[in-house]
Coordinates of C-alpha atoms and ligand atoms in Angstrom, one line a residue:
X1 CA -90.0 -15.6 -6.4
X2 CA -89.3 -12.5 -8.1
X3 CA -86.0 -13.4 -9.9
X4 CA -86.5 -17.0 -10.7
X5 CA -84.6 -17.8 -13.9
X6 CA -86.0 -20.3 -16.5
X7 CA -83.6 -22.9 -15.3
X8 CA -80.3 -23.1 -13.3
X9 CA -77.8 -23.4 -16.1
X10 CA -77.3 -22.0 -19.5
X11 CA -75.6 -24.4 -21.9
X12 CA -75.4 -24.6 -25.7
X13 CA -77.5 -21.5 -26.1
X14 CA -80.4 -22.6 -23.8
X15 CA -81.5 -22.9 -20.3
X16 CA -81.0 -26.4 -18.8
X17 CA -82.1 -28.0 -15.6
X18 CA -81.0 -31.1 -13.8
X19 CA -83.0 -31.6 -10.7
X20 CA -80.6 -34.2 -9.5
X21 CA -78.2 -31.4 -8.5
X22 CA -78.2 -30.2 -4.9
X23 CA -80.9 -27.5 -4.6
X24 CA -80.1 -24.1 -3.1
X25 CA -81.9 -20.8 -2.6
X26 CA -80.9 -17.4 -3.7
X27 CA -81.8 -14.8 -1.1
X28 CA -82.3 -11.0 -1.4
X29 CA -79.8 -9.6 1.1
X30 CA -82.0 -6.6 1.9
X31 CA -84.9 -8.8 3.2
X32 CA -83.7 -12.4 3.4
X33 CA -86.6 -13.2 1.0
X34 CA -86.1 -16.2 -1.3
X35 CA -85.9 -14.8 -4.8
X36 CA -84.9 -18.0 -6.7
X37 CA -84.5 -21.7 -6.3
X38 CA -81.8 -23.4 -8.2
X39 CA -79.8 -26.6 -8.5
X40 CA -76.0 -27.0 -8.4
X41 CA -74.5 -28.7 -11.4
X42 CA -74.3 -32.4 -11.4
X43 CA -71.2 -34.0 -13.0
X44 CA -73.4 -34.6 -16.1
X45 CA -74.1 -30.9 -16.4
X46 CA -70.4 -30.1 -16.1
X47 CA -69.7 -32.6 -18.9
X48 CA -72.4 -31.1 -21.0
X49 CA -71.1 -27.6 -20.5
X50 CA -67.5 -28.4 -21.3
X51 CA -68.4 -30.7 -24.3
X52 CA -70.6 -28.0 -25.9
X53 CA -67.8 -25.4 -25.3
X54 CA -65.2 -27.7 -26.8
X55 CA -67.4 -28.4 -29.8
X56 CA -68.1 -24.7 -30.5
X57 CA -64.7 -23.3 -29.9
X58 CA -62.8 -24.4 -33.1
X59 CA -65.3 -22.8 -35.5
X60 CA -65.4 -19.6 -33.5
X61 CA -61.6 -19.4 -33.4
X62 CA -61.6 -19.7 -37.3
X63 CA -63.6 -16.4 -37.6
X64 CA -61.8 -13.2 -38.2
X65 CA -61.2 -11.1 -35.0
X66 CA -63.5 -8.4 -36.6
X67 CA -66.4 -11.0 -36.9
X68 CA -65.9 -12.0 -33.2
X69 CA -65.6 -8.4 -32.2
X70 CA -68.9 -7.5 -33.9
X71 CA -70.8 -9.9 -31.6
X72 CA -69.2 -8.5 -28.5
X73 CA -70.0 -4.9 -29.5
X74 CA -73.6 -5.9 -30.1
X75 CA -73.7 -7.5 -26.7
X76 CA -72.4 -4.2 -25.2
X77 CA -75.3 -2.3 -26.8
X78 CA -77.9 -4.8 -25.5
X79 CA -76.4 -4.6 -22.0
X80 CA -76.6 -0.8 -22.1
X81 CA -80.2 -0.9 -23.4
X82 CA -81.2 -3.2 -20.5
X83 CA -79.1 -1.4 -17.9
X84 CA -82.0 -0.7 -15.6
X85 CA -83.4 -4.3 -15.7
X86 CA -79.9 -5.8 -15.3
X87 CA -79.0 -3.4 -12.5
X88 CA -82.2 -4.3 -10.6
X89 CA -81.3 -7.9 -10.9
X90 CA -77.7 -7.2 -9.7
X91 CA -79.2 -5.4 -6.7
X92 CA -81.5 -8.4 -6.0
X93 CA -78.5 -10.7 -6.4
X94 CA -76.1 -8.8 -4.2
X95 CA -78.0 -6.2 -2.1
X96 CA -75.9 -3.4 -3.5
X97 CA -77.8 -0.1 -3.9
X98 CA -79.3 0.6 -7.3
X99 CA -77.4 4.0 -7.1
X100 CA -74.2 1.9 -7.6
X101 CA -75.4 -1.0 -9.8
X102 CA -76.9 1.4 -12.3
X103 CA -73.4 3.1 -12.9
X104 CA -70.9 0.4 -12.0
X105 CA -72.1 -3.1 -12.8
X106 CA -73.8 -3.9 -16.1
X107 CA -72.2 -0.8 -17.6
X108 CA -68.7 -1.9 -16.7
X109 CA -69.5 -5.3 -18.2
X110 CA -70.6 -3.5 -21.4
X111 CA -67.4 -1.5 -21.4
X112 CA -65.5 -4.8 -21.4
X113 CA -67.5 -6.1 -24.4
X114 CA -67.1 -2.8 -26.2
X115 CA -63.3 -2.6 -25.5
X116 CA -62.5 -6.1 -26.4
X117 CA -64.9 -6.1 -29.3
X118 CA -63.1 -3.1 -30.7
X119 CA -59.5 -4.2 -30.4
X120 CA -59.5 -6.7 -33.2
X121 CA -57.3 -4.5 -35.3
X122 CA -54.7 -3.8 -32.7
X123 CA -54.6 -6.5 -30.2
X124 CA -54.5 -9.9 -31.9
X125 CA -51.7 -9.4 -34.5
X126 CA -48.5 -11.3 -34.3
X127 CA -44.9 -10.1 -35.1
X128 CA -42.7 -10.5 -38.1
X129 CA -39.1 -11.2 -37.1
X130 CA -36.4 -10.7 -39.7
X131 CA -33.5 -13.3 -39.5
X132 CA -31.3 -12.4 -42.5
X133 CA -32.6 -14.2 -45.5
X134 CA -34.9 -16.3 -43.2
X135 CA -37.6 -14.9 -41.0
X136 CA -40.1 -15.9 -38.3
X137 CA -43.6 -14.8 -37.5
X138 CA -45.8 -15.2 -34.4
X139 CA -49.5 -15.9 -34.2
X140 CA -51.6 -15.3 -31.2
X141 CA -53.7 -18.4 -30.8
X142 CA -56.5 -19.2 -28.4
X143 CA -56.1 -21.6 -25.5
X144 CA -59.4 -23.5 -26.0
X145 CA -62.0 -24.0 -23.3
X146 CA -61.5 -21.5 -20.4
X147 CA -63.2 -21.7 -17.1
X148 CA -64.2 -18.5 -15.2
X149 CA -65.1 -18.8 -11.5
X150 CA -66.6 -15.7 -9.9
X151 CA -66.9 -14.0 -6.5
X152 CA -70.2 -12.5 -5.2
X153 CA -69.3 -8.9 -5.1
X154 CA -69.5 -8.0 -8.8
X155 CA -71.3 -10.9 -10.4
X156 CA -72.1 -9.4 -13.8
X157 CA -68.9 -7.4 -14.1
X158 CA -66.8 -10.5 -13.3
X159 CA -68.8 -12.6 -15.8
X160 CA -68.1 -10.0 -18.5
X161 CA -64.5 -9.1 -17.5
X162 CA -63.6 -12.8 -17.9
X163 CA -65.8 -13.6 -20.9
X164 CA -64.9 -10.6 -23.1
X165 CA -61.1 -11.2 -23.5
X166 CA -61.6 -15.0 -23.6
X167 CA -64.1 -14.8 -26.4
X168 CA -62.2 -12.2 -28.5
X169 CA -59.1 -14.4 -28.4
X170 CA -61.2 -17.2 -29.9
X171 CA -61.8 -19.3 -26.8
X172 CA -65.0 -20.7 -25.3
X173 CA -65.9 -20.1 -21.7
X174 CA -67.7 -22.0 -19.0
X175 CA -68.5 -19.7 -16.2
X176 CA -69.5 -20.6 -12.6
X177 CA -70.8 -17.7 -10.6
X178 CA -70.6 -17.6 -6.8
X179 CA -73.3 -19.7 -5.1
X180 CA -74.3 -16.5 -3.3
X181 CA -75.1 -14.6 -6.5
X182 CA -76.1 -17.0 -9.2
X183 CA -78.5 -14.9 -11.3
X184 CA -76.6 -12.2 -13.2
X185 CA -74.3 -14.4 -15.2
X186 CA -77.3 -16.3 -16.7
X187 CA -78.5 -13.0 -18.2
X188 CA -75.1 -12.2 -19.6
X189 CA -75.1 -15.6 -21.3
X190 CA -78.5 -15.0 -22.7
X191 CA -77.5 -11.6 -24.1
X192 CA -74.4 -12.9 -25.8
X193 CA -76.5 -15.4 -27.7
X194 CA -79.0 -12.7 -28.6
X195 CA -76.0 -10.6 -29.9
X196 CA -75.1 -13.5 -32.2
X197 CA -72.7 -15.6 -30.2
X198 CA -72.8 -19.1 -31.6
X199 CA -74.2 -21.6 -29.1
X200 CA -71.9 -23.2 -26.6
X201 CA -69.3 -20.5 -26.5
X202 CA -70.4 -19.0 -23.2
X203 CA -72.0 -21.5 -20.8
X204 CA -73.0 -20.8 -17.2
X205 CA -73.3 -23.5 -14.6
X206 CA -74.2 -23.2 -10.9
X207 CA -72.5 -24.6 -7.9
X208 CA -70.2 -24.0 -5.0
X209 CA -66.8 -25.1 -3.8
X210 CA -67.6 -28.7 -4.5
X211 CA -68.6 -27.9 -8.1
X212 CA -65.6 -25.7 -8.9
X213 CA -63.1 -28.5 -8.8
X214 CA -65.1 -30.5 -11.4
X215 CA -64.3 -27.7 -13.8
X216 CA -60.7 -27.0 -12.7
X217 CA -59.7 -30.6 -12.8
X218 CA -61.4 -31.3 -16.2
X219 CA -59.0 -32.6 -18.8
X220 CA -60.6 -30.5 -21.6
X221 CA -60.1 -27.2 -19.8
X222 CA -57.1 -25.2 -20.8
X223 CA -57.3 -22.2 -18.5
X224 CA -58.9 -21.2 -15.2
X225 CA -59.5 -17.6 -14.2
X226 CA -60.6 -17.2 -10.6
X227 CA -61.9 -14.2 -8.7
X228 CA -62.0 -15.1 -5.0
X229 CA -60.1 -15.3 -1.7
X230 CA -56.5 -16.2 -1.2
X231 CA -57.2 -19.7 0.3
X232 CA -59.5 -20.6 -2.6
X233 CA -56.8 -19.2 -5.0
X234 CA -54.2 -21.5 -3.5
X235 CA -56.5 -24.5 -3.9
X236 CA -57.5 -23.7 -7.5
X237 CA -54.0 -22.7 -8.6
X238 CA -52.6 -25.9 -7.0
X239 CA -55.2 -28.1 -8.8
X240 CA -54.6 -26.3 -12.1
X241 CA -50.8 -26.7 -11.7
X242 CA -51.1 -30.5 -11.4
X243 CA -52.3 -30.4 -15.0
X244 CA -50.1 -27.4 -16.1
X245 CA -53.2 -25.3 -17.0
X246 CA -53.0 -21.6 -17.5
X247 CA -54.3 -19.6 -14.5
X248 CA -55.3 -16.0 -13.7
X249 CA -55.8 -15.4 -10.0
X250 CA -57.7 -12.2 -8.9
X251 CA -57.6 -12.6 -5.1
X252 CA -58.0 -10.6 -1.9
X253 CA -56.2 -7.7 -0.4
X254 CA -55.4 -5.5 2.6
X255 CA -54.3 -2.4 0.7
X256 CA -52.6 0.7 2.1
X257 CA -54.1 4.1 1.3
X258 CA -51.6 6.8 2.5
X259 CA -52.6 10.3 3.2
X260 CA -49.8 12.9 3.6
X261 CA -50.4 16.1 5.6
X262 CA -50.3 18.2 2.4
X263 CA -53.2 16.3 0.8
X264 CA -56.5 17.8 -0.3
X265 CA -58.3 16.7 2.9
X266 CA -61.8 16.4 1.5
X267 CA -60.6 14.4 -1.5
X268 CA -58.5 12.2 0.7
X269 CA -61.5 11.5 3.0
X270 CA -63.8 11.0 -0.1
X271 CA -61.3 8.5 -1.5
X272 CA -60.9 6.7 1.8
X273 CA -64.7 6.4 2.2
X274 CA -65.2 5.2 -1.4
X275 CA -62.4 2.8 -0.9
X276 CA -64.0 1.3 2.2
X277 CA -67.8 1.7 2.0
X278 CA -68.6 1.3 -1.7
X279 CA -70.4 -2.0 -2.3
X280 CA -70.8 -2.2 1.5
X281 CA -67.0 -2.6 1.7
X282 CA -67.1 -5.8 -0.4
X283 CA -64.4 -4.7 -2.9
X284 CA -61.1 -6.6 -3.2
X285 CA -59.0 -3.6 -3.9
X286 CA -60.3 -1.5 -1.0
X287 CA -57.8 0.7 0.8
X288 CA -58.6 -0.8 4.2
X289 CA -55.5 0.4 5.9
X290 CA -55.7 4.2 5.8
X291 CA -52.4 5.6 7.0
X292 CA -52.8 9.3 8.0
X293 CA -49.8 11.5 8.7
X294 CA -49.9 12.7 12.3
X295 CA -50.2 16.4 11.6
X296 CA -53.7 16.1 10.1
X297 CA -54.9 13.1 12.1
X298 CA -57.4 15.0 14.3
X299 CA -58.9 17.0 11.4
X300 CA -59.1 13.9 9.2
X301 CA -60.8 11.9 11.8
X302 CA -63.4 14.5 12.8
X303 CA -64.4 15.2 9.2
X304 CA -64.4 11.4 8.4
X305 CA -66.7 10.7 11.3
X306 CA -69.0 13.6 10.3
X307 CA -69.3 12.4 6.7
X308 CA -69.6 8.7 7.6
X309 CA -72.5 9.3 9.9
X310 CA -74.4 11.0 7.1
X311 CA -74.3 7.9 4.9
X312 CA -77.8 6.9 4.0
X313 CA -78.4 3.2 4.8
X314 CA -81.6 1.6 3.6
X315 CA -83.6 -0.1 0.9
X316 CA -81.2 -0.8 -2.0
X317 CA -83.9 -0.2 -4.6
X318 CA -84.3 3.4 -3.5
X319 CA -82.3 5.7 -5.6
X320 CA -81.2 7.8 -2.6
X321 CA -79.8 4.8 -0.7
X322 CA -76.0 4.9 -0.4
X323 CA -75.3 1.8 1.6
X324 CA -77.1 -1.5 1.2
X325 CA -76.8 -4.8 3.2
X326 CA -73.9 -7.2 3.1
X327 CA -74.3 -10.2 0.7
X328 CA -75.2 -12.8 3.3
X329 CA -75.8 -13.3 7.0
X330 CA -72.6 -15.4 7.2
X331 CA -70.5 -12.5 5.7
X332 CA -72.1 -10.0 8.1
X333 CA -71.4 -12.2 11.1
X334 CA -67.8 -12.5 10.0
X335 CA -67.5 -8.8 9.8
X336 CA -69.1 -8.3 13.2
X337 CA -66.6 -10.7 14.6
X338 CA -63.8 -8.7 13.2
X339 CA -65.3 -5.5 14.8
X340 CA -65.3 -7.3 18.2
X341 CA -61.7 -8.3 17.7
X342 CA -60.8 -4.7 16.9
X343 CA -62.4 -3.5 20.1
X344 CA -60.8 -6.3 22.2
X345 CA -57.3 -5.6 20.7
X346 CA -57.5 -1.9 21.7
X347 CA -58.5 0.1 18.6
X348 CA -60.7 3.1 19.1
X349 CA -64.2 2.7 17.6
X350 CA -64.7 6.1 16.0
X351 CA -68.1 5.4 14.5
X352 CA -70.4 2.5 13.6
X353 CA -69.6 -1.0 14.9
X354 CA -72.9 -2.7 14.8
X355 CA -76.2 -3.4 13.1
X356 CA -78.2 -0.2 12.4
X357 CA -81.5 -0.1 14.3
X358 CA -83.3 2.3 11.9
X359 CA -83.4 -0.2 9.0
X360 CA -86.4 -2.4 9.0
X361 CA -86.7 -6.1 8.0
X362 CA -84.3 -9.1 8.2
X363 CA -81.7 -7.7 5.8
X364 CA -78.0 -8.2 6.5
X365 CA -77.3 -4.6 7.2
X366 CA -74.2 -3.3 9.1
X367 CA -73.1 0.2 10.0
X368 CA -70.2 1.8 8.1
X369 CA -67.5 1.5 10.7
X370 CA -64.2 3.4 11.4
X371 CA -61.5 2.4 13.8
X372 CA -58.7 4.8 14.7
X373 CA -55.5 4.2 16.7
X374 CA -55.1 0.9 14.8
X375 CA -51.7 -0.6 15.0
X376 CA -49.9 -2.8 12.5
X377 CA -50.1 -6.0 14.5
X378 CA -53.9 -5.9 15.2
X379 CA -56.0 -8.6 13.5
X380 CA -58.2 -5.9 11.8
X381 CA -55.0 -4.4 10.2
X382 CA -53.7 -7.7 9.0
X383 CA -56.6 -9.7 7.7
X384 CA -59.0 -9.0 4.9
X385 CA -62.4 -8.2 6.5
X386 CA -64.4 -7.7 3.3
X387 CA -67.0 -5.4 4.8
X388 CA -67.4 -1.6 5.5
X389 CA -64.7 -1.4 8.2
X390 CA -62.0 1.2 7.8
X391 CA -58.9 1.0 9.9
X392 CA -57.1 4.4 10.4
X393 CA -53.4 4.1 11.4
X394 CA -51.1 7.1 11.8
X395 CA -47.5 7.7 10.7
X396 CA -44.6 10.2 10.9
X397 CA -42.4 9.7 7.9
X398 CA -42.5 8.6 4.2
X399 CA -40.0 5.8 4.5
X400 CA -41.8 4.5 7.6
X401 CA -45.2 4.4 5.9
X402 CA -43.9 2.7 2.8
X403 CA -42.3 -0.1 4.9
X404 CA -45.5 -0.5 6.9
X405 CA -47.7 -0.4 3.9
X406 CA -45.7 -3.2 2.3
X407 CA -45.6 -5.3 5.5
X408 CA -48.4 -7.7 4.3
X409 CA -48.6 -10.8 2.3
X410 CA -51.2 -9.2 0.0
X411 CA -50.3 -6.9 -2.9
X412 CA -53.4 -6.0 -4.7
X413 CA -53.6 -2.2 -4.7
X414 CA -52.6 0.9 -2.9
X415 CA -53.0 4.7 -3.0
X416 CA -51.4 7.9 -2.0
X417 CA -52.9 11.4 -1.5
X418 CA -50.5 14.3 -1.5
X419 CA -50.0 17.5 -3.4
X420 CA -46.3 16.8 -3.8
X421 CA -46.1 15.1 -7.3
X422 CA -42.6 13.8 -6.9
X423 CA -43.4 12.3 -3.5
X424 CA -46.5 10.7 -5.0
X425 CA -44.4 9.0 -7.7
X426 CA -41.7 8.0 -5.2
X427 CA -44.2 6.3 -3.0
X428 CA -46.2 4.4 -5.7
X429 CA -42.9 3.3 -7.1
X430 CA -42.1 1.6 -3.8
X431 CA -45.5 0.2 -2.9
X432 CA -45.7 -3.5 -3.7
X433 CA -49.0 -3.9 -5.5
X434 CA -50.6 -4.5 -8.9
X435 CA -52.7 -1.3 -9.1
X436 CA -51.9 2.0 -7.5
X437 CA -53.8 5.3 -7.5
X438 CA -52.5 8.9 -7.0
X439 CA -55.0 11.3 -5.5
X440 CA -58.0 9.0 -6.2
X441 CA -59.0 5.5 -5.3
X442 CA -60.5 2.3 -6.8
X443 CA -61.1 3.5 -10.3
X444 CA -60.7 0.6 -12.7
X445 CA -61.7 1.5 -16.2
X446 CA -61.4 -1.3 -18.8
X447 CA -58.5 0.5 -20.5
X448 CA -56.1 -0.2 -17.6
X449 CA -54.7 -3.5 -16.4
X450 CA -56.1 -4.7 -13.1
X451 CA -54.6 -7.5 -10.9
X452 CA -52.5 -8.3 -8.0
X453 CA -49.0 -9.2 -6.9
X454 CA -47.7 -11.2 -4.0
X455 CA -50.5 -13.4 -2.5
X456 CA -53.2 -11.2 -4.2
X457 CA -52.6 -13.2 -7.3
X458 CA -51.2 -13.0 -10.8
X459 CA -52.3 -12.3 -14.3
X460 CA -54.1 -9.2 -15.4
X461 CA -57.7 -8.5 -16.3
X462 CA -58.8 -5.7 -18.7
X463 CA -56.7 -3.7 -21.1
X464 CA -54.5 -5.3 -23.9
X465 CA -52.7 -7.1 -21.1
X466 CA -55.7 -9.5 -20.6
X467 CA -55.1 -10.9 -24.1
X468 CA -51.9 -12.4 -23.0
X469 CA -53.7 -14.4 -20.5
X470 CA -56.3 -15.8 -22.9
X471 CA -54.0 -16.7 -25.7
X472 CA -50.5 -17.9 -26.4
X473 CA -47.9 -17.3 -29.1
X474 CA -47.2 -19.7 -31.8
X475 CA -43.9 -19.1 -33.5
X476 CA -43.2 -20.1 -37.0
X477 CA -39.6 -20.1 -38.4
X478 CA -39.4 -19.9 -42.2
X479 CA -36.3 -20.9 -44.0
X480 CA -35.6 -19.4 -47.4
X481 CA -32.6 -21.6 -48.2
X482 CA -31.5 -25.2 -48.2
X483 CA -30.9 -27.2 -45.0
X484 CA -27.1 -27.7 -44.4
X485 CA -26.6 -30.7 -42.3
X486 CA -23.1 -31.9 -41.1
X487 CA -24.0 -35.5 -41.7
Ligands
NAD501 P1 -64.4 -17.5 -2.4 O1 -62.9 -17.7 -2.5 O2 -65.1 -18.1 -1.2 O3 -65.1 -18.0 -3.6 C1 -64.8 -17.6 -4.9 C2 -65.4 -18.6 -5.9 O4 -64.6 -19.8 -5.9 C3 -66.8 -19.0 -5.7 O5 -67.5 -19.1 -7.0 C4 -66.7 -20.4 -5.1 O6 -67.8 -21.2 -5.3 C5 -65.5 -20.9 -5.8 N1 -64.7 -21.9 -5.1 C6 -64.5 -22.1 -3.8 N2 -63.7 -23.1 -3.5 C7 -63.3 -23.6 -4.7 C8 -62.5 -24.7 -5.1 N3 -61.8 -25.4 -4.2 N4 -62.3 -24.9 -6.4 C9 -63.0 -24.2 -7.4 N5 -63.8 -23.1 -7.0 C10 -64.0 -22.9 -5.7 O7 -64.5 -15.9 -2.5 P2 -65.9 -15.0 -2.2 O8 -66.2 -15.1 -0.8 O9 -66.9 -15.4 -3.2 O10 -65.4 -13.6 -2.6 C11 -64.6 -12.8 -1.8 C12 -63.2 -12.8 -2.1 O11 -62.9 -12.5 -3.4 C13 -62.4 -11.8 -1.3 O12 -61.2 -12.3 -0.8 C14 -62.1 -10.7 -2.3 O13 -61.0 -9.9 -2.1 C15 -61.9 -11.6 -3.6 N6 -62.1 -10.7 -4.8 C16 -61.0 -10.4 -5.6 C17 -61.2 -9.6 -6.7 C18 -60.0 -9.3 -7.6 O14 -60.2 -8.9 -8.7 N7 -58.8 -9.4 -7.1 C19 -62.5 -9.1 -7.0 C20 -63.5 -9.5 -6.2 C21 -63.3 -10.3 -5.1

């Protein structure tokens, strides 16, 4: 087993096993080969992880932000030094091509450590509020033990995007990766300790939907940050609400990407392809409803088909490979079902639509797929597919496309391609989503807030905005005079 970790969990600075936990296998999506065998956390492991986090947190919070930041910045350096090794692990964990993981996974985690490690001077200060002779001041204080629960599409990135702001604010984190991709987060925990993070501040435990609630419902947990689907988000937010815990919800989407007829055609097609096929379509913010203005529909579709059919599918460890398998057989079957629904409901299959026959082995491969003539009420236009399936819809007018773009319960992202700058701003102003792009798609550097509106969730990751979700304000009123009481 080529990616077997020393043990299933990482608690209090070391690998820990509890063989009483349900055993499960980690499969390499490109071949179906078993690459690791692990155990889900037992209630005893959950207790151990939370107790060690609770113990470690107070002393960590008492350090200066600069001292905490130093550890995160060192972790960023180690992640960058080991980018190749971590990217290969990410590829084994997820099946995503090394061409992507080497530029988008550990490195984006390192960016989060570097950014949050470096903001001590600016981000964590309070305010001084003059009140005549009296005054007040605010302090930004940590929440305590935070739980992070991850999805399987960006395991290392999610582990870092949640860990970095939590730690810089003075919290401890217990992180549970997705049961589909259990490996990367363990390495991140190991690296943080190597960088000088005191033991217990970043613990990783394994498990699935039965383990998550043990964390979410735990009385010593102050906050839960979930990256996952909307149905899971409702369950987790509901459970957290019963105890009034803080929550961040990074959930699914069905985002509109609007291409006006004055757009730079090649850029718009490139944006639409990146926003549907990157990570084999397993990206929450993907622009899966591509609205193309009627005047350019034919040109757009013929170039899109041509470029899509050139995508190189194959062994994810090959540098040249552009599209790897899906994360699991179950996920691929779900996507194939959606493709059948698209055909049955009358969409035109422009390209793809099945399992590629030129890729050897038992991997969970699927062709990049484009449907055209998609209408708003079709299932493939309403539900999140989470695979490489692009739906192209056409439209006549600006007001019409904005209304149709917003006609969804989701509100994660959106994009517009046009060379009319005032139109671009008018459109993004009216689209109901947390992150919007003009003349590009899906770029999410750590400097900008990322998160959803409507059913795509609440709270923001990255940027200074994330600090608000891992800390709270304490206000202190200071009187400079005597108390005047009427009695
Ligand atoms: P999922 O909802 O099935 O699982 C997400 C995580 O929640 C897993 O770790 C799972 O074990 C855990 N979980 C499941 N039920 C739980 C419960 N009742 N209590 C606690 N934990 C529970 O999602 P997935 O299939 O792993 O990931 C795909 C989904 O994630 C898609 O909908 C995608 O859009 C979304 N996603 C969102 C973002 C974002 O930033 N908005 C990023 C990546 C993925």
